[in-house]
Coordinates of C-alpha atoms and ligand atoms in Angstrom, one line a residue:
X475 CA -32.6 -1.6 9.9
X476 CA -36.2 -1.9 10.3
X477 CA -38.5 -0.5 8.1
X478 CA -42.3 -0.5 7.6
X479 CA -43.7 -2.3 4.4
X480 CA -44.8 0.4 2.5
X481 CA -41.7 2.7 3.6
X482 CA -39.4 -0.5 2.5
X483 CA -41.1 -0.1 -1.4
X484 CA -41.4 3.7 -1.6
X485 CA -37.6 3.4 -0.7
X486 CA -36.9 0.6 -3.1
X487 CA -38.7 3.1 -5.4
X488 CA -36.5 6.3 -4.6
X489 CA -33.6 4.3 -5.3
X490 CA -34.8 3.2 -8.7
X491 CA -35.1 6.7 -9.5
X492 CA -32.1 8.0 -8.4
X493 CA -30.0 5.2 -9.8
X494 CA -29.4 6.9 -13.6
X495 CA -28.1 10.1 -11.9
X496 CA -25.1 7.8 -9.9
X497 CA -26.8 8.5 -6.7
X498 CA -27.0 5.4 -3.8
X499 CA -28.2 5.8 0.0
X500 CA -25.3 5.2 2.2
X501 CA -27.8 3.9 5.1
X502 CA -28.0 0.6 3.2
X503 CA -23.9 -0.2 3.4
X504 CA -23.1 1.4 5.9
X505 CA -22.4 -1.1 8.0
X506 CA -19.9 -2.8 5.2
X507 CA -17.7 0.6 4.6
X508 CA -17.3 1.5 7.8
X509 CA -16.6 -1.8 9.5
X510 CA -15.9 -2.9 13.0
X511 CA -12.4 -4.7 12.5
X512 CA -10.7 -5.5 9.0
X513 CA -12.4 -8.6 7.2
X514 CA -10.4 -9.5 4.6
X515 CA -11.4 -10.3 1.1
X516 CA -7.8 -12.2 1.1
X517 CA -8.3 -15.8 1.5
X518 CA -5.4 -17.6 3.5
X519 CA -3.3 -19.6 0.7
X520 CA -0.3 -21.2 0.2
X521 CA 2.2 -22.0 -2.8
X522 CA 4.1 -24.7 -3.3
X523 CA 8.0 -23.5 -4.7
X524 CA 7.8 -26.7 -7.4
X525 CA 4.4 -26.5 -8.5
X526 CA 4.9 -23.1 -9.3
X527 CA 8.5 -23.8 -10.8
X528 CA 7.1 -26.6 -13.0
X529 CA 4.8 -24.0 -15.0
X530 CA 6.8 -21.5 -14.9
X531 CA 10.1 -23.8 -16.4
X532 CA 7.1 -24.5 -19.1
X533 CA 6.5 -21.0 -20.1
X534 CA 10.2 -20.5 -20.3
X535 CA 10.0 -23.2 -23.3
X536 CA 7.3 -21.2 -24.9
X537 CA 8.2 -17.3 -24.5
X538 CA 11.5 -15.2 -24.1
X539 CA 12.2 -12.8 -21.3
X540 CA 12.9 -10.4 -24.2
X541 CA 9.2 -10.7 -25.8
X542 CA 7.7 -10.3 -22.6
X543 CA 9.5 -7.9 -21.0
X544 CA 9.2 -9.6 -17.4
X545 CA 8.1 -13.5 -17.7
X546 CA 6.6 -13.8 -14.6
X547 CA 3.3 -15.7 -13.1
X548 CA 1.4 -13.5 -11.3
X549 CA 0.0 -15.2 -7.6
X550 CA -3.5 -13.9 -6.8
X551 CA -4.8 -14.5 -4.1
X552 CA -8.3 -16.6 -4.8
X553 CA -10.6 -14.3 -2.6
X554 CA -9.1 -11.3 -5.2
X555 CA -10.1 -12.7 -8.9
X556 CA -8.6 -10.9 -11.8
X557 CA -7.3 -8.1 -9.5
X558 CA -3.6 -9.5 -9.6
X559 CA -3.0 -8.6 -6.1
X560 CA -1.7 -11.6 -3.4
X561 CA -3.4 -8.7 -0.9
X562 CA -5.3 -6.1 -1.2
X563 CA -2.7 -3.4 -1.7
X564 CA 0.1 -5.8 -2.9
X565 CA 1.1 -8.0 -5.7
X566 CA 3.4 -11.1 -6.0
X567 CA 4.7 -13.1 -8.9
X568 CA 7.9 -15.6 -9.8
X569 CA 10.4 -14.2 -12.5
X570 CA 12.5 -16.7 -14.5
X571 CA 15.4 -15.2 -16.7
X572 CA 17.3 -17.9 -18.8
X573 CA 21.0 -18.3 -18.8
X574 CA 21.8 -16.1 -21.8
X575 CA 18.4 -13.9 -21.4
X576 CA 17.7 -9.9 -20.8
X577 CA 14.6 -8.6 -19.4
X578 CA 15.1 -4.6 -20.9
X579 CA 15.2 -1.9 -18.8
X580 CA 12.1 0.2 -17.9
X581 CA 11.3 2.7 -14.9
X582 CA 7.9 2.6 -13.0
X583 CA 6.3 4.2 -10.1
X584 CA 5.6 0.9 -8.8
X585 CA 8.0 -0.3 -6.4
X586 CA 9.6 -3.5 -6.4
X587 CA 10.9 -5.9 -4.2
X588 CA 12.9 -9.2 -5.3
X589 CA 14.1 -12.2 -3.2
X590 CA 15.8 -15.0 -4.8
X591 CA 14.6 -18.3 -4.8
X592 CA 16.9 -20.8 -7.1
X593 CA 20.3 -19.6 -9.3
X594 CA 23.6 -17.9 -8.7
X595 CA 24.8 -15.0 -10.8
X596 CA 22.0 -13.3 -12.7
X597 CA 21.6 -9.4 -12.1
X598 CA 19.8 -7.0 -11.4
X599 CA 20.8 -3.8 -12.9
X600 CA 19.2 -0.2 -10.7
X601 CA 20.3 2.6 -12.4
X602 CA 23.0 0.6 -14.6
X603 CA 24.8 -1.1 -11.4
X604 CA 24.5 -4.5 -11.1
X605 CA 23.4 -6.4 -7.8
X606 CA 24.5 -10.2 -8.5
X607 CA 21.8 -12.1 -6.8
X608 CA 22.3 -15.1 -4.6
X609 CA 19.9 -17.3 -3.1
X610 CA 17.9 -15.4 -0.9
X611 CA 19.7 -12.3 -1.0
X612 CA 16.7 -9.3 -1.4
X613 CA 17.5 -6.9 -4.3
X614 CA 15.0 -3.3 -4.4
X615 CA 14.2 -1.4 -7.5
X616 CA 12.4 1.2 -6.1
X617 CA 10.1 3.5 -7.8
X618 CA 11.2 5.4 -11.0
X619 CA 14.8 4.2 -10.6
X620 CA 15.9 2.3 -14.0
X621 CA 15.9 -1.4 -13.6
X622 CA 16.9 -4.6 -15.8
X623 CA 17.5 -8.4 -15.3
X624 CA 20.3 -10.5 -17.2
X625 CA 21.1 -13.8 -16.4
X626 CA 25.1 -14.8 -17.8
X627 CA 25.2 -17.7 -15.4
X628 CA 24.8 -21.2 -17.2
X629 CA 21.7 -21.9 -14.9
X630 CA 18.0 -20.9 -14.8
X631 CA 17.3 -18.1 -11.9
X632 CA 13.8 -17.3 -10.1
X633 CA 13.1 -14.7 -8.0
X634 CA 9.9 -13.4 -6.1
X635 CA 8.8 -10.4 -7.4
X636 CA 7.2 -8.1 -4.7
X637 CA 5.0 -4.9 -6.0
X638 CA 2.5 -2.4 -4.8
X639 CA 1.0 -2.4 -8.0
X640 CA -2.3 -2.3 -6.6
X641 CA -1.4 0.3 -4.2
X642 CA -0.3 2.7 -7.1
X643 CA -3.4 1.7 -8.8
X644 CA -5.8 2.5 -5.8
X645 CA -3.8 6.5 -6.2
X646 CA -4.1 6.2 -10.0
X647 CA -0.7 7.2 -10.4
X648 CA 1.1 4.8 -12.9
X649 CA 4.0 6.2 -15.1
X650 CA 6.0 4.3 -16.7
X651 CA 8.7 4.7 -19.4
X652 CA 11.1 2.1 -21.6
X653 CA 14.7 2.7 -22.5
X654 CA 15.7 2.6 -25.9
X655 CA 18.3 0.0 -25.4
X656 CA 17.0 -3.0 -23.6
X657 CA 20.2 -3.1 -21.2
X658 CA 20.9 0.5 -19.2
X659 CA 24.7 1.5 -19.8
X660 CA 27.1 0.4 -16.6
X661 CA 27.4 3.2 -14.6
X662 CA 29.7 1.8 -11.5
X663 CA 30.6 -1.7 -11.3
X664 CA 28.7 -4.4 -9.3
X665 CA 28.6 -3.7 -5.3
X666 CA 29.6 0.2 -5.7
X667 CA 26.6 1.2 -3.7
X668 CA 26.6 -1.6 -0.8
X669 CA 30.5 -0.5 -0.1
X670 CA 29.3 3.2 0.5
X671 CA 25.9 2.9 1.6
X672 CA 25.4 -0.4 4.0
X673 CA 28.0 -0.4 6.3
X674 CA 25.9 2.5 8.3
X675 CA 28.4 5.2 5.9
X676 CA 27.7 7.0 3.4
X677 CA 29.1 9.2 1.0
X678 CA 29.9 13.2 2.8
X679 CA 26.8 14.8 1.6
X680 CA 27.5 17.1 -1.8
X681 CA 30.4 15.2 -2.9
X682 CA 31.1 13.7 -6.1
X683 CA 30.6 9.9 -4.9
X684 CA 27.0 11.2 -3.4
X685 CA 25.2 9.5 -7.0
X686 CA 22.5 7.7 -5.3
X687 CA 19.0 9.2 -5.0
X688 CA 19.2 11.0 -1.6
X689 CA 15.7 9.3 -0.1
X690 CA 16.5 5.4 -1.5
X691 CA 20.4 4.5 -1.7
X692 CA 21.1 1.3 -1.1
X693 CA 19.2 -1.2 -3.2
X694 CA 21.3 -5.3 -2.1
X695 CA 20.3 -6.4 1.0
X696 CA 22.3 -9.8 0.3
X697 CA 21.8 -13.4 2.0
X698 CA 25.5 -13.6 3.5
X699 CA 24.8 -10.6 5.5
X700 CA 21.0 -10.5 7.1
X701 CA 21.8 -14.8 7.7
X702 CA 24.0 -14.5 10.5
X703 CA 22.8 -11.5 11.9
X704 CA 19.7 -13.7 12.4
X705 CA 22.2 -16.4 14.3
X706 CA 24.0 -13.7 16.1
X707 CA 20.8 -12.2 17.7
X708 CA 19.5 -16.0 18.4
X709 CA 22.8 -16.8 20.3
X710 CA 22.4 -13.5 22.4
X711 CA 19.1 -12.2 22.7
X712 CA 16.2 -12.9 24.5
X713 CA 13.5 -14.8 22.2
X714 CA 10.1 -12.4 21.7
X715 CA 7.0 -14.9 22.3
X716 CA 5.3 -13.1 19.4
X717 CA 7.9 -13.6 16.6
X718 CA 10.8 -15.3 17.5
X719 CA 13.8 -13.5 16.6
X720 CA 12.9 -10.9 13.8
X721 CA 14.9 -8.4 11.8
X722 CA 13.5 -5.8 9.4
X723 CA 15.0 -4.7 6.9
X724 CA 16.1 -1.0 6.6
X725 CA 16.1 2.5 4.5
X726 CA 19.4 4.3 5.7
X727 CA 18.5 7.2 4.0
X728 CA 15.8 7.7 7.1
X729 CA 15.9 4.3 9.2
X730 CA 12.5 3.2 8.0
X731 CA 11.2 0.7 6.0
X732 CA 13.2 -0.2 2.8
X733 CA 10.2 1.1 0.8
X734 CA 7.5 4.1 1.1
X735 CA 4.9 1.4 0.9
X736 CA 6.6 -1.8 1.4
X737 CA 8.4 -3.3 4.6
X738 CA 10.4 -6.2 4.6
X739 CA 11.7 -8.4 7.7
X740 CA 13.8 -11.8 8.3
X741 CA 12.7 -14.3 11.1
X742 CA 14.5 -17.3 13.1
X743 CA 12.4 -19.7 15.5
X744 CA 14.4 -22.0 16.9
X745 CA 13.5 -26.1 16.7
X746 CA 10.5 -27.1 18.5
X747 CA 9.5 -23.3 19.2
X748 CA 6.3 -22.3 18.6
X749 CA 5.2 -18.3 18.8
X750 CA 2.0 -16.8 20.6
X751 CA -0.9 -15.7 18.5
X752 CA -0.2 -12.6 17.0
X753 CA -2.5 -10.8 14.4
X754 CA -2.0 -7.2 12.3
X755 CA -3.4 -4.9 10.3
X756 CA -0.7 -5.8 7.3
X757 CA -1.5 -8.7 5.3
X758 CA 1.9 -10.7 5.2
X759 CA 3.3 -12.6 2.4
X760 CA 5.7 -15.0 3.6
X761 CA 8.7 -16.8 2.2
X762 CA 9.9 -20.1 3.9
X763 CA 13.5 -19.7 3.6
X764 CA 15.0 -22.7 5.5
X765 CA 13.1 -25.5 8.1
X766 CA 9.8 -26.7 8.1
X767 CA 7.0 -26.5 10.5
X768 CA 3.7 -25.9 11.0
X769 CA 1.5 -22.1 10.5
X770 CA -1.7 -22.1 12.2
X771 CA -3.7 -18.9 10.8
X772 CA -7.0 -18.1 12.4
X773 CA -7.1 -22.1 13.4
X774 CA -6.2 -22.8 9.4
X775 CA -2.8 -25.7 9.5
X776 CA -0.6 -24.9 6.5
X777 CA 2.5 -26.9 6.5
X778 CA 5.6 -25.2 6.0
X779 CA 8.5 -26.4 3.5
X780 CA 11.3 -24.7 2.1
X781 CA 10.7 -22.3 -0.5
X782 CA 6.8 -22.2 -0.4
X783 CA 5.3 -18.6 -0.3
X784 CA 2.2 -18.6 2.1
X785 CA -0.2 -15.6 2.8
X786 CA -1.8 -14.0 6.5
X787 CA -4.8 -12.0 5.6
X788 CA -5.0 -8.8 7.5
X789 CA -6.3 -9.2 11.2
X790 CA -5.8 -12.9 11.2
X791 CA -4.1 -13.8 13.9
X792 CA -1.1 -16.2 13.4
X793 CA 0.8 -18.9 15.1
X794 CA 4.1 -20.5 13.8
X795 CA 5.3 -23.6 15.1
X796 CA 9.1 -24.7 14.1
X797 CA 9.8 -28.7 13.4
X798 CA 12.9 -27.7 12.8
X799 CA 14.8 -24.4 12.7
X800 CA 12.6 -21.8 10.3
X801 CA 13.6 -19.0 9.2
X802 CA 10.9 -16.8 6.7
X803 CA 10.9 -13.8 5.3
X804 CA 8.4 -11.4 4.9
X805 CA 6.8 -8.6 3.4
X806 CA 3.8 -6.4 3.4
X807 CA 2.0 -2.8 3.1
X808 CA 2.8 -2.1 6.7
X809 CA 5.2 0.9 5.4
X810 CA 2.3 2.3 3.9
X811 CA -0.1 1.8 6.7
X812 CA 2.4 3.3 9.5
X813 CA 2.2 6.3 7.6
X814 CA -1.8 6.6 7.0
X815 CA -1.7 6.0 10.5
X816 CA -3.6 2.7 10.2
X817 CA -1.9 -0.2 11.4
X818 CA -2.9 -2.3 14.0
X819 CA -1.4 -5.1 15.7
X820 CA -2.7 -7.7 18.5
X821 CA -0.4 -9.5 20.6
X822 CA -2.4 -12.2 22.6
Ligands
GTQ1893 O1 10.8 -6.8 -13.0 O2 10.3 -4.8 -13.5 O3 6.6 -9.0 -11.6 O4 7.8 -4.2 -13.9 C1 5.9 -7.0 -12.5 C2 6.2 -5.8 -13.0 C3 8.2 -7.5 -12.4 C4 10.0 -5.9 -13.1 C5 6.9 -7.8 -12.1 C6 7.5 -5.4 -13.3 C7 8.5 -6.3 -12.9

């Protein structure tokens, strides 16, 4: 904008005047709300799995599970300060639970992904039936369905934790509520829900084994089963030059995302493929299950190793290059943005 000298002071003026009534002219950021293309406050970042463990490991020596309900570190992202968000809309952190350790049960509106990092045999209770968690399998608690953690195995277990807690905070629209025992009472026993709601069934509609909420069943997506789906698709399918061979995760109740405002997906490059430049609208948080290799993101190298959780701004455009044979998993606001009629994507 170009503006005359005096005009520039008399506005400069105006604005001083109208600041103590809450009042600001839109003509000066304008340009900033109503952008062009998305540019991200979201910094590209990556974590390494053992630094993280080794401070987490120390505030297991220092606090209970019990006394603080979830011990988790939170990741931010640096270009979000203080805003506990790994992306705008989303929030990540690792949970440990001890062998011999309860996180009580609570409800939230939040939803909540988790995908299992190290350990064998701690729980996840939704609704008072456990999902035993296994390395990589990818447990949901999703909103306002009862959830806690126990661990009974003899070894430490971490898991990612994967919220929209800034999402629900952007709507204003926390509730949350504690149980007055720490652990929910059983309800079924352990894999109840997986028998009758993934194997594309589910209980006849109205009967007495119908006990799941109607719009979010199924709740164990677990390791044994999305892994060789990923090998069986590479051994048969055409590779996509984009992603390699990807799998998202799925809702049965509606064959959408597994969440109202997160989506989830698994993906398998071969050895020595590398993917075309691909960029969205979702900011992706990324897990490096197995392999190693190489992500460029908007010309940025971050070296990939097993377990490290990495981060692709929205609208940065991202190329993945596999050493060896990588397989990540991912998750982002996507769910939310098909909805709002927002997202983007960039295939180049
Ligand atoms: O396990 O319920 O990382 O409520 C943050 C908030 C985990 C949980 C987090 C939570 C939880």
């Amino acid at each position: 904008m170009t503006l005359a000298n005096d005009q520039r002071a008399q506005l400069e003026a105006l604005y001083q005047e109208m600041a103590p009534a809450n009042l600001t002219p839109l003509w000066e950021s304008l340009a900033d709300l109503v952008r062009p293309q998305p540019q991200s406050p979201a910094k590209v970042h990556r974590w390494s799995y053992d630094e993280v463990r080794d401070h987490l490991m120390r505030a297991g020596d220092l606090i209970s599970a019990e006394q603080a309900e979830r011990r988790v570190l939170i990741l931010e992202n640096p270009g979000l300060p203080g805003q506990s968000a790994i992306v705008p809309s989303l929030y990540a952190g690792l949970q440990l639970i001890l062998p011999g350790e309860v996180a009580p049960s609570h409800r939230h509106t939040q939803s909540a992904l988790r995908f299992v990092m190290e350990g064998d045999g701690a729980f996840t209770a939704v609704d008072g039936e456990k999902a035993i968690m296994r390395p990589f399998d990818l447990v949901l608690t999703p909103g306002w369905q009862w959830h806690d953690h126990g661990n009974p195995s003899s070894k430490p277990m971490i898991w990612l934790d994967g919220l929209d807690i800034p999402t629900v905070r952007h709507f204003d629209a926390s509730f949350a509520e504690h149980l007055e025992s720490s652990e929910h009472p059983e309800t079924v026993p352990p894999g109840d829900t997986l028998a009758r709601y993934g194997n594309n069934m589910r209980p006849v509609r109205g009967s007495v084994a119908d006990r799941r909420p109607a719009h979010q069943p199924l709740f164990h997506y677990p390791y044994v089963d999305w892994r060789p789906a990923l090998d069986a698709m590479a051994a048969s399918a055409g590779i996509d030059p984009h992603l390699g061979h990807a799998l998202e995760f799925l809702n049965p109740a509606n064959g959408g995302p597994v969440m109202p405002t997160i989506a989830a997906h698994v993906r398998l490059l071969p050895a020595g493929f590398e993917t075309r430049p691909r960029r969205t609208t979702d900011g992706t948080v990324f897990v490096v299950v197995e392999g190693s290799g190489t992500a460029v993101i908007e010309g940025q190298e971050i070296a990939l190793h097993p377990r490290d959780i990495f981060i692709v701004p929205s609208w940065h455009a991202l190329r993945l290059q596999a050493a060896n044979t990588l397989v990540l998993f991912g998750y982002s606001d996507k769910a939310a943005q098909e909805k709002l009629n927002l997202y983007k994507e960039q295939n180049a």
